């Protein structure tokens, strides 16, 4: 069904299945504070990491359509699972019919582009959700740019729950953080760079650093995605012109507003107001 979309400039849309995308939004706003943003969290149906490709694609497509309806010409999928399982299908199959001038970008490619410079010995590890690991998006993207790099991945099924339930700094978190790091390093003891392939994981950084050897670099995605977006807008002035710049940010969630506000303050270190929204 063809949407009747306005050509009036609008905010940049940032979508995540939960709260993790707030770590991306935070860095984007640091680098590009003058732009307007709409953050949409599908918290009621999170987490996406364990869901099938079909379901993640359908949910992500609904969110992208909603953000387009709200005036966004550019949408960032600030979710690795959505980027892994839905981005390509939306770009190739949906955008041509919706509006070929609109754009949807993910978080995996910008993260991958930096690893060639960071890794010294070409051995990289990825810690992510089960869905992202199963999709093999990171090895595929890395090998497109750096065929010689060896990539090992480990799924961390408990980490998102630790973050979403504000347990990330509790003692109980240590067991699961150490467990998955040890699993990854046992696959390839030569790893010198680890990608946190889930936007929730930077919240766990203090504990992750405790259990990862000092010589290993840890890549959190926010700054790389933010710099990549800045570069994208510079290279595409026609898209930049469609993005409003009043320094505003609106928040929407499919969950209860109070719950989102409470958890979002953990990620953003500030109080926010949020509105409820329905996706279908």
Short mmCIF file of C-alpha atoms in Angstrom, two decimals:
data_model
loop_
_atom_site.label_atom_id
_atom_site.label_comp_id
_atom_site.label_asym_id
_atom_site.label_seq_id
_atom_site.Cartn_x
_atom_site.Cartn_y
_atom_site.Cartn_z
CA UNK A 1 0.00 0.00 0.00
CA UNK A 2 1.41 3.35 -1.05
CA UNK A 3 1.85 5.85 1.76
CA UNK A 4 1.07 9.53 1.30
CA UNK A 5 4.23 10.98 2.73
CA UNK A 6 5.02 14.65 3.12
CA UNK A 7 8.09 16.17 1.49
CA UNK A 8 8.37 18.74 4.30
CA UNK A 9 11.70 18.45 6.17
CA UNK A 10 11.49 16.50 9.43
CA UNK A 11 13.50 14.95 12.27
CA UNK A 12 15.96 12.07 12.01
CA UNK A 13 14.31 8.85 13.20
CA UNK A 14 16.17 6.52 15.57
CA UNK A 15 14.62 3.10 16.16
CA UNK A 16 15.46 0.34 18.61
CA UNK A 17 13.64 -2.68 19.96
CA UNK A 18 14.33 -1.51 23.49
CA UNK A 19 16.56 0.93 25.34
CA UNK A 20 19.94 0.08 23.85
CA UNK A 21 19.50 2.47 20.95
CA UNK A 22 19.58 5.30 23.48
CA UNK A 23 23.35 4.70 23.74
CA UNK A 24 23.53 5.39 19.98
CA UNK A 25 21.19 8.39 20.16
CA UNK A 26 23.24 9.85 23.00
CA UNK A 27 26.45 9.79 20.90
CA UNK A 28 24.67 11.05 17.77
CA UNK A 29 23.29 14.04 19.68
CA UNK A 30 26.78 14.73 21.06
CA UNK A 31 28.21 14.88 17.52
CA UNK A 32 25.16 16.43 15.80
CA UNK A 33 23.34 18.44 18.51
CA UNK A 34 21.64 20.89 16.15
CA UNK A 35 19.40 18.27 14.47
CA UNK A 36 15.90 17.17 15.55
CA UNK A 37 15.33 13.52 16.50
CA UNK A 38 12.48 11.11 17.16
CA UNK A 39 13.43 8.06 19.21
CA UNK A 40 11.05 5.10 18.92
CA UNK A 41 11.48 2.11 21.24
CA UNK A 42 9.42 -1.02 20.62
CA UNK A 43 9.84 -1.93 24.27
CA UNK A 44 6.58 -3.87 24.51
CA UNK A 45 7.92 -6.48 22.05
CA UNK A 46 11.58 -6.45 23.13
CA UNK A 47 13.94 -8.23 23.05
CA UNK A 48 14.31 -8.87 19.31
CA UNK A 49 17.50 -10.92 19.70
CA UNK A 50 15.75 -14.29 20.04
CA UNK A 51 13.04 -13.71 17.40
CA UNK A 52 12.96 -15.12 13.86
CA UNK A 53 14.12 -13.17 10.80
CA UNK A 54 10.51 -12.85 9.59
CA UNK A 55 9.22 -11.39 12.84
CA UNK A 56 12.12 -8.95 13.25
CA UNK A 57 11.66 -7.79 9.66
CA UNK A 58 7.92 -7.27 10.15
CA UNK A 59 8.32 -5.38 13.44
CA UNK A 60 11.13 -3.22 12.05
CA UNK A 61 9.17 -2.43 8.89
CA UNK A 62 6.23 -1.27 11.03
CA UNK A 63 8.52 1.03 13.04
CA UNK A 64 10.18 2.49 9.93
CA UNK A 65 6.76 3.17 8.37
CA UNK A 66 5.61 4.87 11.58
CA UNK A 67 8.70 7.11 11.62
CA UNK A 68 8.16 7.98 7.95
CA UNK A 69 4.54 8.88 8.77
CA UNK A 70 5.87 11.13 11.56
CA UNK A 71 7.90 13.10 9.03
CA UNK A 72 11.33 11.42 9.09
CA UNK A 73 13.18 11.15 5.77
CA UNK A 74 16.14 9.34 7.33
CA UNK A 75 15.86 6.50 9.86
CA UNK A 76 18.71 4.90 11.80
CA UNK A 77 18.15 1.32 12.97
CA UNK A 78 19.99 1.67 16.29
CA UNK A 79 19.56 -2.04 16.89
CA UNK A 80 22.00 -4.70 15.74
CA UNK A 81 19.33 -7.39 15.44
CA UNK A 82 17.15 -5.16 13.22
CA UNK A 83 20.23 -4.12 11.23
CA UNK A 84 21.21 -7.77 10.81
CA UNK A 85 17.81 -9.24 10.03
CA UNK A 86 15.73 -6.45 8.43
CA UNK A 87 17.85 -3.62 7.00
CA UNK A 88 18.70 -5.14 3.63
CA UNK A 89 15.13 -6.30 2.95
CA UNK A 90 13.74 -2.86 3.82
CA UNK A 91 16.32 -1.09 1.66
CA UNK A 92 15.82 -3.37 -1.34
CA UNK A 93 12.17 -4.41 -1.15
CA UNK A 94 10.27 -1.69 0.71
CA UNK A 95 11.89 1.69 0.10
CA UNK A 96 11.43 1.68 -3.70
CA UNK A 97 7.65 1.35 -3.20
CA UNK A 98 7.35 3.67 -0.19
CA UNK A 99 9.60 6.52 -1.34
CA UNK A 100 12.92 5.93 -3.14
CA UNK A 101 14.26 9.22 -1.74
CA UNK A 102 13.96 8.05 1.90
CA UNK A 103 16.83 6.27 3.59
CA UNK A 104 17.21 3.64 6.31
CA UNK A 105 20.71 3.04 7.71
CA UNK A 106 22.01 0.47 10.20
CA UNK A 107 24.70 0.25 12.87
CA UNK A 108 26.72 -2.74 11.70
CA UNK A 109 28.52 -1.25 8.68
CA UNK A 110 29.83 1.87 10.51
CA UNK A 111 31.13 -0.36 13.31
CA UNK A 112 32.86 -2.72 10.90
CA UNK A 113 34.56 0.05 8.93
CA UNK A 114 36.77 0.97 11.90
CA UNK A 115 38.09 -2.48 12.83
CA UNK A 116 40.85 -2.61 10.21
CA UNK A 117 42.63 0.27 11.91
CA UNK A 118 42.02 -0.93 15.48
CA UNK A 119 43.01 -4.61 15.26
CA UNK A 120 46.77 -5.19 15.08
CA UNK A 121 46.79 -8.94 14.50
CA UNK A 122 43.57 -9.41 12.48
CA UNK A 123 41.77 -11.49 15.12
CA UNK A 124 38.40 -10.03 16.14
CA UNK A 125 35.71 -11.17 18.55
CA UNK A 126 32.03 -10.22 18.55
CA UNK A 127 29.78 -10.27 21.62
CA UNK A 128 26.12 -9.87 20.61
CA UNK A 129 22.60 -11.27 20.90
CA UNK A 130 21.81 -14.77 19.64
CA UNK A 131 20.00 -13.27 16.64
CA UNK A 132 22.93 -11.13 15.53
CA UNK A 133 25.44 -13.97 15.98
CA UNK A 134 23.20 -16.42 14.10
CA UNK A 135 22.77 -13.96 11.22
CA UNK A 136 26.58 -13.87 10.75
CA UNK A 137 26.21 -10.21 9.76
CA UNK A 138 29.47 -9.18 11.42
CA UNK A 139 31.70 -11.83 9.76
CA UNK A 140 30.01 -11.15 6.40
CA UNK A 141 30.43 -7.37 6.61
CA UNK A 142 33.98 -7.60 7.99
CA UNK A 143 35.07 -9.99 5.24
CA UNK A 144 33.70 -7.68 2.54
CA UNK A 145 36.13 -4.99 3.70
CA UNK A 146 38.88 -7.06 5.32
CA UNK A 147 38.94 -10.61 3.88
CA UNK A 148 42.03 -11.55 5.92
CA UNK A 149 40.50 -10.85 9.37
CA UNK A 150 39.46 -13.83 11.48
CA UNK A 151 36.14 -13.34 13.28
CA UNK A 152 34.78 -15.31 16.24
CA UNK A 153 31.41 -14.62 17.83
CA UNK A 154 29.64 -15.53 21.06
CA UNK A 155 25.99 -14.95 21.92
CA UNK A 156 25.33 -13.32 25.31
CA UNK A 157 21.67 -14.14 25.93
CA UNK A 158 21.55 -12.75 29.48
CA UNK A 159 23.20 -9.37 28.94
CA UNK A 160 20.22 -7.46 27.55
CA UNK A 161 18.07 -8.62 30.48
CA UNK A 162 20.73 -7.45 32.96
CA UNK A 163 20.66 -3.99 31.42
CA UNK A 164 16.89 -3.72 30.94
CA UNK A 165 16.28 -4.72 34.56
CA UNK A 166 18.89 -2.29 35.95
CA UNK A 167 21.03 -5.18 37.20
CA UNK A 168 24.10 -4.24 35.16
CA UNK A 169 26.19 -3.13 38.14
CA UNK A 170 25.03 -5.84 40.56
CA UNK A 171 27.31 -8.65 41.72
CA UNK A 172 25.06 -11.22 40.06
CA UNK A 173 25.94 -9.75 36.67
CA UNK A 174 29.62 -10.70 37.04
CA UNK A 175 28.98 -14.42 36.53
CA UNK A 176 27.27 -13.96 33.16
CA UNK A 177 29.68 -11.28 31.96
CA UNK A 178 32.74 -13.37 32.75
CA UNK A 179 31.13 -16.53 31.35
CA UNK A 180 30.52 -15.19 27.83
CA UNK A 181 33.85 -13.35 27.64
CA UNK A 182 35.67 -16.56 28.56
CA UNK A 183 33.67 -18.48 25.96
CA UNK A 184 34.69 -15.99 23.27
CA UNK A 185 38.38 -15.92 24.19
CA UNK A 186 38.53 -19.73 24.33
CA UNK A 187 37.41 -19.82 20.69
CA UNK A 188 40.40 -17.71 19.64
CA UNK A 189 43.02 -16.76 22.27
CA UNK A 190 44.63 -14.39 19.73
CA UNK A 191 41.68 -11.95 19.71
CA UNK A 192 42.97 -8.40 20.20
CA UNK A 193 39.73 -6.48 19.46
CA UNK A 194 36.19 -7.15 20.68
CA UNK A 195 33.11 -5.55 19.13
CA UNK A 196 30.13 -5.04 21.42
CA UNK A 197 27.57 -5.97 18.78
CA UNK A 198 24.52 -4.90 20.77
CA UNK A 199 23.61 -1.34 21.68
CA UNK A 200 22.74 -2.37 25.27
CA UNK A 201 26.23 -3.64 26.01
CA UNK A 202 28.03 -0.28 26.55
CA UNK A 203 26.07 -0.02 29.83
CA UNK A 204 28.00 -3.13 30.94
CA UNK A 205 31.40 -1.66 29.97
CA UNK A 206 32.74 -1.18 33.54
CA UNK A 207 32.25 -4.89 34.25
CA UNK A 208 33.29 -6.03 30.76
CA UNK A 209 36.62 -4.23 31.24
CA UNK A 210 37.16 -6.16 34.49
CA UNK A 211 37.09 -9.51 32.69
CA UNK A 212 38.70 -8.68 29.33
CA UNK A 213 42.53 -8.64 29.31
CA UNK A 214 43.97 -5.11 29.15
CA UNK A 215 45.65 -5.59 25.76
CA UNK A 216 42.27 -6.20 24.05
CA UNK A 217 40.49 -3.17 22.53
CA UNK A 218 36.73 -2.98 23.15
CA UNK A 219 34.61 -1.26 20.50
CA UNK A 220 31.32 0.31 21.62
CA UNK A 221 29.32 1.43 18.62
CA UNK A 222 27.92 4.85 19.48
CA UNK A 223 30.83 7.08 18.50
CA UNK A 224 31.45 5.22 15.22
CA UNK A 225 27.78 5.35 14.21
CA UNK A 226 27.63 9.06 15.11
CA UNK A 227 30.73 9.93 13.06
CA UNK A 228 29.45 7.81 10.16
CA UNK A 229 26.11 9.67 10.20
CA UNK A 230 27.89 13.02 10.26
CA UNK A 231 29.94 11.94 7.25
CA UNK A 232 26.82 10.62 5.48
CA UNK A 233 24.98 13.94 5.86
CA UNK A 234 28.04 15.82 4.61
CA UNK A 235 28.20 13.58 1.52
CA UNK A 236 24.43 13.80 0.91
CA UNK A 237 23.44 17.48 1.13
CA UNK A 238 20.06 16.64 -0.43
CA UNK A 239 19.26 14.48 2.62
CA UNK A 240 20.76 16.99 5.04
CA UNK A 241 18.35 19.61 3.64
CA UNK A 242 15.41 17.31 4.56
CA UNK A 243 16.48 17.17 8.24
CA UNK A 244 15.16 19.91 10.54
CA UNK A 245 17.60 21.56 12.92
CA UNK A 246 16.04 22.95 16.10
CA UNK A 247 17.94 20.78 18.60
CA UNK A 248 14.76 18.95 19.70
CA UNK A 249 14.30 15.30 20.62
CA UNK A 250 11.02 13.41 21.11
CA UNK A 251 10.67 9.96 22.66
CA UNK A 252 8.02 7.32 21.91
CA UNK A 253 7.57 3.82 23.31
CA UNK A 254 5.18 0.91 22.74
CA UNK A 255 5.44 0.16 26.50
CA UNK A 256 4.10 2.07 29.52
CA UNK A 257 5.46 5.62 29.60
CA UNK A 258 6.51 5.48 33.29
CA UNK A 259 8.57 2.33 32.78
CA UNK A 260 10.33 3.80 29.74
CA UNK A 261 11.11 7.11 31.49
CA UNK A 262 12.56 5.30 34.49
CA UNK A 263 14.84 3.02 32.44
CA UNK A 264 15.75 5.65 29.83
CA UNK A 265 17.24 7.86 32.54
CA UNK A 266 19.78 5.05 33.20
CA UNK A 267 20.96 5.31 29.60
CA UNK A 268 20.78 9.08 29.12
CA UNK A 269 21.58 10.27 32.65
CA UNK A 270 18.68 12.73 32.41
CA UNK A 271 14.91 12.77 32.88
CA UNK A 272 12.86 12.67 29.69
CA UNK A 273 9.19 12.83 28.78
CA UNK A 274 7.86 10.07 26.55
CA UNK A 275 4.60 9.34 24.70
CA UNK A 276 2.96 6.00 24.09
CA UNK A 277 2.66 4.80 20.48
CA UNK A 278 1.17 1.71 18.79
CA UNK A 279 2.81 -0.18 15.92
CA UNK A 280 0.86 -2.31 13.50
#
